[in-house]
Structures are given as C-alpha cells and as structure tokens.
Amino acid sequence: MKRIFTLLAAGLVSAAAVIPGYACTGIALTAKDGSRVVARTTEWGSSVLNCNYVVVPRGHRYQSFTPTGVNGVEYTSKYGYVGICTELDEFVVEGMNETGLSAGLFFFPGYGEYAEYNPQHNCRTLSDMQFVSWVLSCFSSIDEVVGALSDIELVTLHNAIGSVHWRISEPSGRMVVLEVVGGVPHFYENKLGVLTNSPGFEWQMTNLNNYINLYPGTVPGYDLMDGVGLRSFGAGTGMLGIPGDVTPPSRFVRAAFYAASAPQQNTGHQTVIQSFQILNNFDIPVGVEHPKGESPEGMLSATQWTTASDQKALCFYYKTGWNQTIRCIDLKSVNFGKTSYQSHPLDEVKEQPVQMLKIR
C-alpha cells in the first residue's frame, strides 16, 4: 500500500506539472465501408511522459483513487480493452474496448469544475483520471454511460491538476463530449468529431463561424480594377487565413476544416493511414512552447504519441515522437477472458528506425 501511495504522489506531481502545456487534438473520420476511425495526438513539451499501453482483461477489479487514498468506487471490468496510460497504469487517457467503444481524456484547464469532494461518498467517487478506464471496462454504448453517470461523483485528485473533458465514441459514428462545469455534467453531441482543449466545446463550435470564408480549393482570380489583376500564388488559397498557431481554438478550427475536407477513403485501414497523415499537421515542435534557448534537452517533439482506433475492425494503432512507425494491436486476436493484465512501454527503445537502402 505504501508503494501505491508513493506512485500516486509521483503521478500527481507530474500531472500537475504538465497540464498548462498539455495539448491534445482529436478528429474522427468515416470510410465508405462504414468503418469509423477516431484519432488524436497527445502533447507535452517539458519532459518525457511515462506512457505505457495496457491490456485489460474481463474480470479485472478496480478501485478508484480519491484525494484521501485508494478508497473510491469499486468495479469489475465487464469488457476487455486496450489503452494508453500516462504516469500511472491506472491513468488511461485513450483506449477502445472489445465492443468498439472508444474513450479519450483531453485536458480542459480553467473551464471545468467538479463538485466538491465529499469523503463520505467515497463508495461512489471516481477520479477524473480514471474515468476512461471506467467507461471502457463497464459499457458498450454512450447511453449506458449517460445512464450510469448519475451514480458517480467525479473528482480531481489534487486541485493543482485542474480539470479534463472527454470524448466517447461508438462504432456507429455517434460521439459525445462530456464536460463538468459548476459541478454539473454536460453531454454534447459531437457530429464534427473534433476536440481539443479549452475553452468549452460549445464555444469552439460557435467560433467556427468566424471562419465562414474558408473552403477547400483555390480562389479564382479576378480584376481589382482595369489593368490590375489578382491571382493566386499557388493552390489552396480557399483556406487562406486558417489559423496556424498551436493554441486549442486554432487547432480546433484547423482540425475541423482538414477533417471535413479530407476525401472519404474506401476502407477503415486506408482511413487510419489518412488520420495519421492529417494529424501530422498537429505535431508541435518542442521549441514552440518555450522561450528561445529554454527548450528541454532530449525532446524531439512535444507530440509524444498519436493514436487511431478503427472501431469496426477493432484495431488500435499508435506511433510516438521517437518512433514514427505505426504499430497496431488487433483486439480480435486477444482473448480477454484468459489474458492477464499487461502494461508495456510504448517504445522499447526511443529511437527512430531508419532503413538503409542498398544501391547496386
């Protein structure tokens, strides 16, 4: 037990440190064959996050952390799932279960506010950092999550950590965003499939109206006046003015237009590859978040990992900032009734493989 609290304390310190610079960008795409792919990036540019992928079997027993210990709500996983955790194995921030339900945590600093923690309600208290695990373990649909949330009190483990919000996605294509504001949970239907960080989802959707002039393609030339013609310097001028900075509102706008303008692919696999290519545009160079000369050493990118979940094929993909090779876990090949709980580093070695070509 002492070791658990030591690990928890270390995780809290790390989490509290990362939140101001934690930048996540999520998109969703649907293939012509009906495959639904949800994908996202996870950034932190100050240090290397301790991230593993976890494989959780059916029947795995959980007890949530609370601000006073490991004494929160208890539950047993009905469904097996695969996900990525940060700092502690219990802190799963992105994953998919064997029914195809996907859930992800996105930091939401300055705007979310949970109800005040009441230690007398520990039997129904769930840490926000363990909400994704709870969803993936217990449910196969959004409606089930909505119905069960009234029995749960979401809390933060430490005020320094701040707040988060979540996206939950079904293989059918339905997606919702959950935000807790003023202690009250709010679910928003997310037909766009895009999510970043603060401000709230409704504000982000309203803000899209500021970019009503953007469209895919190239602006046709025209004559400003006799003898003065205006012509595009190159292709893509219909998107002239799309915000290119790394703030959450700008990333939301950019993700919305990139995903909406992407040609629909035939298959889920093709859509997975497309999602990674779109999200390459959201990789954050590590120097952007720091004053010149103050970037940490050993960091290749603030984007530490990127994932894509094919909810029809039940395949969970990821790549990292150290190894851009896309790796895949096929959930159909996992016997969640017999496998053991597992946690493995995302990279065995943090080094990008390079293929040497032999020239004859």
Short mmCIF file of C-alpha atoms in Angstrom, two decimals:
data_model
loop_
_atom_site.label_atom_id
_atom_site.label_comp_id
_atom_site.label_asym_id
_atom_site.label_seq_id
_atom_site.Cartn_x
_atom_site.Cartn_y
_atom_site.Cartn_z
CA MET A 1 0.00 0.00 0.00
CA LYS A 2 2.84 2.40 0.79
CA ARG A 3 4.25 1.83 -2.70
CA ILE A 4 0.87 2.63 -4.25
CA PHE A 5 0.68 5.95 -2.45
CA THR A 6 4.27 6.75 -3.42
CA LEU A 7 3.48 6.10 -7.08
CA LEU A 8 0.28 8.07 -6.82
CA ALA A 9 2.09 11.06 -5.33
CA ALA A 10 4.68 10.93 -8.11
CA GLY A 11 1.93 10.74 -10.72
CA LEU A 12 0.11 13.70 -9.25
CA VAL A 13 3.22 15.84 -9.21
CA SER A 14 3.90 15.00 -12.86
CA ALA A 15 0.29 15.54 -13.88
CA ALA A 16 0.07 18.86 -12.08
CA ALA A 17 3.20 19.97 -13.90
CA VAL A 18 2.03 19.01 -17.38
CA ILE A 19 -1.44 20.42 -17.54
CA PRO A 20 -0.65 24.02 -18.53
CA GLY A 21 1.12 22.72 -21.66
CA TYR A 22 -0.94 19.63 -22.35
CA ALA A 23 -2.26 19.97 -25.88
CA CYS A 24 -4.47 17.30 -27.47
CA THR A 25 -6.12 17.30 -30.89
CA GLY A 26 -8.78 14.75 -31.86
CA ILE A 27 -10.55 14.01 -35.15
CA ALA A 28 -12.94 11.37 -36.46
CA LEU A 29 -13.39 10.01 -40.00
CA THR A 30 -15.77 7.51 -41.59
CA ALA A 31 -14.82 5.24 -44.50
CA LYS A 32 -17.09 4.30 -47.40
CA ASP A 33 -17.39 0.78 -45.98
CA GLY A 34 -18.82 2.22 -42.75
CA SER A 35 -15.64 1.95 -40.70
CA ARG A 36 -15.35 4.64 -38.03
CA VAL A 37 -11.88 5.86 -37.07
CA VAL A 38 -11.20 8.16 -34.11
CA ALA A 39 -7.69 9.56 -33.80
CA ARG A 40 -5.84 12.00 -31.58
CA THR A 41 -2.49 13.47 -30.58
CA THR A 42 -1.10 13.95 -27.08
CA GLU A 43 1.47 16.65 -26.38
CA TRP A 44 3.71 17.70 -23.53
CA GLY A 45 6.92 19.58 -24.28
CA SER A 46 8.66 19.87 -20.91
CA SER A 47 9.71 16.28 -20.19
CA VAL A 48 9.23 12.72 -21.34
CA LEU A 49 5.90 11.36 -20.13
CA ASN A 50 5.91 7.89 -18.63
CA CYS A 51 3.44 6.25 -21.02
CA ASN A 52 2.59 2.58 -21.49
CA TYR A 53 -0.01 0.65 -23.39
CA VAL A 54 -2.19 -1.54 -21.22
CA VAL A 55 -4.18 -4.68 -21.99
CA VAL A 56 -7.02 -5.16 -19.52
CA PRO A 57 -8.94 -8.46 -19.35
CA ARG A 58 -12.54 -9.05 -18.42
CA GLY A 59 -12.94 -9.50 -14.69
CA HIS A 60 -10.16 -7.09 -13.73
CA ARG A 61 -11.00 -5.46 -10.40
CA TYR A 62 -10.63 -1.72 -9.92
CA GLN A 63 -10.88 0.68 -7.02
CA SER A 64 -10.63 4.38 -7.77
CA PHE A 65 -8.21 6.75 -6.13
CA THR A 66 -9.67 9.64 -4.15
CA PRO A 67 -7.91 12.66 -2.61
CA THR A 68 -7.58 10.59 0.60
CA GLY A 69 -6.38 7.26 -0.79
CA VAL A 70 -7.31 4.18 -2.81
CA ASN A 71 -10.80 4.09 -1.35
CA GLY A 72 -13.16 5.16 -4.12
CA VAL A 73 -15.76 3.34 -6.20
CA GLU A 74 -15.09 -0.35 -6.86
CA TYR A 75 -15.97 -2.07 -10.11
CA THR A 76 -15.01 -5.09 -12.21
CA SER A 77 -14.36 -4.90 -15.93
CA LYS A 78 -17.20 -6.38 -17.96
CA TYR A 79 -15.31 -5.79 -21.20
CA GLY A 80 -11.65 -6.15 -22.07
CA TYR A 81 -9.88 -3.18 -23.56
CA VAL A 82 -6.58 -1.72 -24.78
CA GLY A 83 -5.42 1.79 -23.99
CA ILE A 84 -2.55 4.15 -23.31
CA CYS A 85 -1.82 5.37 -19.79
CA THR A 86 0.32 8.23 -18.55
CA GLU A 87 2.39 8.28 -15.34
CA LEU A 88 0.37 5.51 -13.65
CA ASP A 89 -1.15 2.41 -15.24
CA GLU A 90 -4.48 3.42 -13.70
CA PHE A 91 -4.47 6.73 -15.58
CA VAL A 92 -5.65 5.55 -19.01
CA VAL A 93 -6.19 8.57 -21.25
CA GLU A 94 -7.14 6.91 -24.55
CA GLY A 95 -8.43 3.48 -25.48
CA MET A 96 -11.00 1.16 -27.07
CA ASN A 97 -12.81 -1.88 -25.70
CA GLU A 98 -13.81 -5.14 -27.34
CA THR A 99 -17.25 -3.78 -28.31
CA GLY A 100 -15.63 -0.94 -30.27
CA LEU A 101 -16.49 1.77 -27.75
CA SER A 102 -13.73 4.40 -27.66
CA ALA A 103 -13.00 6.96 -24.95
CA GLY A 104 -10.36 9.65 -24.55
CA LEU A 105 -9.35 12.27 -21.98
CA PHE A 106 -8.42 15.81 -23.07
CA PHE A 107 -7.20 18.41 -20.60
CA PHE A 108 -9.59 21.29 -20.01
CA PRO A 109 -7.81 23.81 -17.78
CA GLY A 110 -9.60 26.85 -16.46
CA TYR A 111 -13.10 25.90 -17.60
CA GLY A 112 -14.13 22.61 -16.00
CA GLU A 113 -15.18 22.42 -12.35
CA TYR A 114 -16.15 19.25 -10.50
CA ALA A 115 -18.42 19.02 -7.47
CA GLU A 116 -16.61 19.37 -4.15
CA TYR A 117 -15.10 16.11 -2.90
CA ASN A 118 -17.06 14.52 -0.07
CA PRO A 119 -15.17 11.71 1.72
CA GLN A 120 -18.48 10.33 3.00
CA HIS A 121 -19.32 9.50 -0.64
CA ASN A 122 -16.14 7.53 -1.37
CA CYS A 123 -18.12 4.45 -2.40
CA ARG A 124 -19.35 6.41 -5.46
CA THR A 125 -16.32 8.66 -6.02
CA LEU A 126 -14.34 8.28 -9.25
CA SER A 127 -11.09 10.06 -10.13
CA ASP A 128 -11.29 12.04 -13.38
CA MET A 129 -8.02 10.44 -14.45
CA GLN A 130 -9.68 7.00 -14.20
CA PHE A 131 -12.93 7.86 -15.98
CA VAL A 132 -11.70 6.41 -19.30
CA SER A 133 -10.92 3.08 -17.61
CA TRP A 134 -14.37 3.04 -16.03
CA VAL A 135 -16.09 3.70 -19.37
CA LEU A 136 -14.10 1.11 -21.31
CA SER A 137 -14.43 -1.51 -18.58
CA CYS A 138 -18.15 -1.24 -17.99
CA PHE A 139 -20.03 -0.04 -21.06
CA SER A 140 -20.73 -0.72 -24.72
CA SER A 141 -22.74 2.39 -25.60
CA ILE A 142 -22.93 6.11 -24.89
CA ASP A 143 -26.45 5.79 -23.49
CA GLU A 144 -25.19 3.31 -20.90
CA VAL A 145 -22.51 5.77 -19.81
CA VAL A 146 -25.02 8.62 -19.58
CA GLY A 147 -27.36 6.48 -17.50
CA ALA A 148 -24.66 5.34 -15.08
CA LEU A 149 -23.03 8.72 -14.53
CA SER A 150 -25.72 9.77 -12.04
CA ASP A 151 -24.37 7.09 -9.69
CA ILE A 152 -20.83 8.51 -9.85
CA GLU A 153 -19.20 11.62 -8.39
CA LEU A 154 -16.23 12.76 -10.46
CA VAL A 155 -13.40 14.43 -8.55
CA THR A 156 -9.88 15.67 -9.13
CA LEU A 157 -7.15 14.11 -7.01
CA HIS A 158 -5.48 17.45 -6.40
CA ASN A 159 -6.57 21.00 -7.18
CA ALA A 160 -3.24 21.66 -8.90
CA ILE A 161 -4.14 19.11 -11.57
CA GLY A 162 -7.03 21.14 -12.95
CA SER A 163 -9.90 19.65 -14.96
CA VAL A 164 -10.38 17.49 -18.03
CA HIS A 165 -13.12 16.73 -20.51
CA TRP A 166 -13.75 13.58 -22.52
CA ARG A 167 -14.95 12.29 -25.85
CA ILE A 168 -16.82 8.98 -26.09
CA SER A 169 -17.42 7.39 -29.49
CA GLU A 170 -19.46 4.44 -30.73
CA PRO A 171 -18.71 2.36 -33.86
CA SER A 172 -22.00 3.71 -35.27
CA GLY A 173 -20.35 7.14 -35.60
CA ARG A 174 -22.10 8.76 -32.66
CA MET A 175 -19.74 10.78 -30.48
CA VAL A 176 -20.36 12.90 -27.39
CA VAL A 177 -18.21 15.29 -25.39
CA LEU A 178 -18.58 15.28 -21.60
CA GLU A 179 -17.72 18.44 -19.68
CA VAL A 180 -18.32 19.04 -15.98
CA VAL A 181 -18.91 22.73 -15.26
CA GLY A 182 -20.06 24.07 -11.90
CA GLY A 183 -20.23 20.50 -10.66
CA VAL A 184 -22.81 19.56 -13.31
CA PRO A 185 -22.01 17.11 -16.13
CA HIS A 186 -22.99 18.20 -19.65
CA PHE A 187 -23.06 15.90 -22.67
CA TYR A 188 -22.76 17.45 -26.14
CA GLU A 189 -23.40 15.58 -29.37
CA ASN A 190 -20.25 15.93 -31.46
CA LYS A 191 -21.20 15.39 -35.10
CA LEU A 192 -18.00 17.13 -36.20
CA GLY A 193 -15.80 14.60 -34.39
CA VAL A 194 -13.21 17.22 -33.40
CA LEU A 195 -11.99 18.05 -29.90
CA THR A 196 -9.06 19.98 -28.44
CA ASN A 197 -8.79 21.68 -25.04
CA SER A 198 -10.12 24.96 -23.59
CA PRO A 199 -12.49 26.79 -23.93
CA GLY A 200 -15.57 24.57 -23.88
CA PHE A 201 -16.95 22.57 -26.79
CA GLU A 202 -19.95 24.84 -27.40
CA TRP A 203 -17.67 27.90 -27.63
CA GLN A 204 -15.35 26.07 -30.03
CA MET A 205 -18.26 25.20 -32.30
CA THR A 206 -19.53 28.79 -32.27
CA ASN A 207 -16.04 30.06 -33.05
CA LEU A 208 -16.06 28.13 -36.33
CA ASN A 209 -18.43 30.80 -37.66
CA ASN A 210 -15.53 33.24 -37.63
CA TYR A 211 -14.03 31.19 -40.49
CA ILE A 212 -17.08 31.00 -42.73
CA ASN A 213 -14.94 32.31 -45.62
CA LEU A 214 -12.73 29.20 -45.70
CA TYR A 215 -13.31 26.44 -48.24
CA PRO A 216 -11.21 23.76 -49.99
CA GLY A 217 -9.69 24.58 -53.34
CA THR A 218 -8.25 27.67 -54.95
CA VAL A 219 -9.75 31.15 -55.17
CA PRO A 220 -10.40 32.17 -58.79
CA GLY A 221 -8.55 35.24 -59.97
CA TYR A 222 -10.33 38.49 -60.68
CA ASP A 223 -9.60 42.05 -61.80
CA LEU A 224 -9.44 44.50 -58.93
CA MET A 225 -9.63 47.35 -61.43
CA ASP A 226 -8.69 47.97 -65.02
CA GLY A 227 -5.12 46.81 -65.52
CA VAL A 228 -4.80 45.32 -62.01
CA GLY A 229 -5.49 41.61 -61.77
CA LEU A 230 -5.31 39.47 -58.62
CA ARG A 231 -4.21 35.85 -58.98
CA SER A 232 -3.39 33.08 -56.51
CA PHE A 233 0.30 32.43 -55.86
CA GLY A 234 -0.48 28.71 -55.64
CA ALA A 235 -3.09 26.10 -54.84
CA GLY A 236 -5.20 26.04 -51.70
CA THR A 237 -5.97 29.75 -51.36
CA GLY A 238 -9.52 28.91 -50.35
CA MET A 239 -8.02 28.13 -46.93
CA LEU A 240 -6.09 31.41 -46.79
CA GLY A 241 -6.43 32.71 -43.24
CA ILE A 242 -6.83 29.37 -41.45
CA PRO A 243 -5.07 29.77 -38.07
CA GLY A 244 -1.70 28.07 -37.88
CA ASP A 245 -0.71 28.53 -34.23
CA VAL A 246 -0.85 25.75 -31.63
CA THR A 247 -3.47 27.21 -29.26
CA PRO A 248 -6.54 24.98 -28.66
CA PRO A 249 -9.02 27.24 -30.53
CA SER A 250 -6.75 27.43 -33.57
CA ARG A 251 -6.11 23.69 -33.56
CA PHE A 252 -9.86 23.07 -33.32
CA VAL A 253 -10.53 25.21 -36.39
CA ARG A 254 -7.70 23.65 -38.36
CA ALA A 255 -8.72 20.10 -37.41
CA ALA A 256 -12.34 20.79 -38.33
CA PHE A 257 -11.52 22.03 -41.83
CA TYR A 258 -8.82 19.43 -42.52
CA ALA A 259 -11.06 16.54 -41.45
CA ALA A 260 -14.16 17.89 -43.22
CA SER A 261 -12.30 18.45 -46.49
CA ALA A 262 -10.49 15.09 -46.48
CA PRO A 263 -11.68 12.79 -49.30
CA GLN A 264 -13.53 9.76 -47.97
CA GLN A 265 -11.47 6.59 -48.17
CA ASN A 266 -12.82 3.16 -49.16
CA THR A 267 -11.72 1.15 -46.12
CA GLY A 268 -11.03 1.52 -42.44
CA HIS A 269 -7.34 0.77 -42.92
CA GLN A 270 -6.99 3.50 -45.54
CA THR A 271 -8.83 5.87 -43.20
CA VAL A 272 -6.45 5.04 -40.35
CA ILE A 273 -3.48 5.99 -42.52
CA GLN A 274 -5.29 9.15 -43.61
CA SER A 275 -5.95 10.12 -39.99
CA PHE A 276 -2.27 9.84 -39.11
CA GLN A 277 -1.37 11.99 -42.11
CA ILE A 278 -3.91 14.65 -41.12
CA LEU A 279 -2.68 14.66 -37.54
CA ASN A 280 0.92 15.10 -38.71
CA ASN A 281 -0.16 18.70 -39.23
CA PHE A 282 -0.69 19.00 -35.47
CA ASP A 283 2.73 17.80 -34.33
CA ILE A 284 4.07 20.57 -32.13
CA PRO A 285 7.81 21.32 -32.44
CA VAL A 286 9.24 21.23 -28.94
CA GLY A 287 10.66 24.75 -29.14
CA VAL A 288 7.31 26.44 -29.77
CA GLU A 289 6.15 26.20 -26.15
CA HIS A 290 9.28 27.65 -24.55
CA PRO A 291 11.27 30.89 -24.74
CA LYS A 292 14.25 30.64 -27.08
CA GLY A 293 17.07 28.70 -25.51
CA GLU A 294 14.93 27.18 -22.76
CA SER A 295 13.65 24.07 -24.51
CA PRO A 296 14.39 20.82 -22.63
CA GLU A 297 17.12 18.56 -23.97
CA GLY A 298 16.31 15.12 -25.28
CA MET A 299 12.84 16.02 -26.58
CA LEU A 300 12.34 15.54 -30.32
CA SER A 301 8.74 16.77 -30.35
CA ALA A 302 6.12 18.00 -27.93
CA THR A 303 3.78 15.48 -29.60
CA GLN A 304 4.66 12.39 -27.62
CA TRP A 305 2.19 9.97 -29.19
CA THR A 306 -0.62 9.74 -31.72
CA THR A 307 -3.32 7.07 -31.83
CA ALA A 308 -6.06 5.87 -34.17
CA SER A 309 -8.84 3.42 -33.33
CA ASP A 310 -10.66 1.53 -36.08
CA GLN A 311 -13.90 0.85 -34.23
CA LYS A 312 -15.23 -1.61 -36.82
CA ALA A 313 -12.10 -3.71 -37.28
CA LEU A 314 -11.27 -3.39 -33.53
CA CYS A 315 -7.68 -2.34 -34.25
CA PHE A 316 -5.86 0.15 -32.03
CA TYR A 317 -2.90 1.94 -33.65
CA TYR A 318 -0.22 4.24 -32.28
CA LYS A 319 3.07 5.91 -33.10
CA THR A 320 5.35 8.06 -30.93
CA GLY A 321 7.55 11.11 -31.22
CA TRP A 322 10.60 8.86 -31.04
CA ASN A 323 9.41 6.17 -33.44
CA GLN A 324 7.07 7.17 -36.25
CA THR A 325 6.48 3.53 -37.21
CA ILE A 326 2.77 2.82 -36.81
CA ARG A 327 2.10 -0.12 -34.50
CA CYS A 328 -1.19 -1.99 -34.14
CA ILE A 329 -2.95 -4.10 -31.53
CA ASP A 330 -5.73 -6.24 -33.01
CA LEU A 331 -8.28 -6.60 -30.23
CA LYS A 332 -9.91 -9.53 -32.06
CA SER A 333 -6.73 -11.53 -31.54
CA VAL A 334 -6.78 -11.01 -27.76
CA ASN A 335 -8.68 -13.50 -25.59
CA PHE A 336 -9.89 -11.04 -22.97
CA GLY A 337 -11.35 -13.90 -20.97
CA LYS A 338 -7.96 -15.54 -20.45
CA THR A 339 -5.24 -12.92 -20.95
CA SER A 340 -3.58 -11.32 -17.94
CA TYR A 341 -3.45 -7.63 -17.13
CA GLN A 342 -0.46 -6.21 -19.02
CA SER A 343 1.43 -2.91 -19.20
CA HIS A 344 4.23 -2.31 -21.70
CA PRO A 345 6.29 0.74 -22.76
CA LEU A 346 5.16 2.39 -25.97
CA ASP A 347 8.77 2.23 -27.16
CA GLU A 348 11.21 -0.46 -26.06
CA VAL A 349 13.93 1.85 -27.37
CA LYS A 350 13.28 5.53 -28.00
CA GLU A 351 14.92 5.66 -31.41
CA GLN A 352 13.53 6.05 -34.90
CA PRO A 353 14.33 3.02 -37.11
CA VAL A 354 15.97 4.00 -40.38
CA GLN A 355 16.01 1.65 -43.34
CA MET A 356 19.32 1.68 -45.19
CA LEU A 357 18.93 1.19 -48.94
CA LYS A 358 21.47 -0.81 -50.89
CA ILE A 359 22.33 0.79 -54.21
CA ARG A 360 23.57 -1.56 -56.91
#
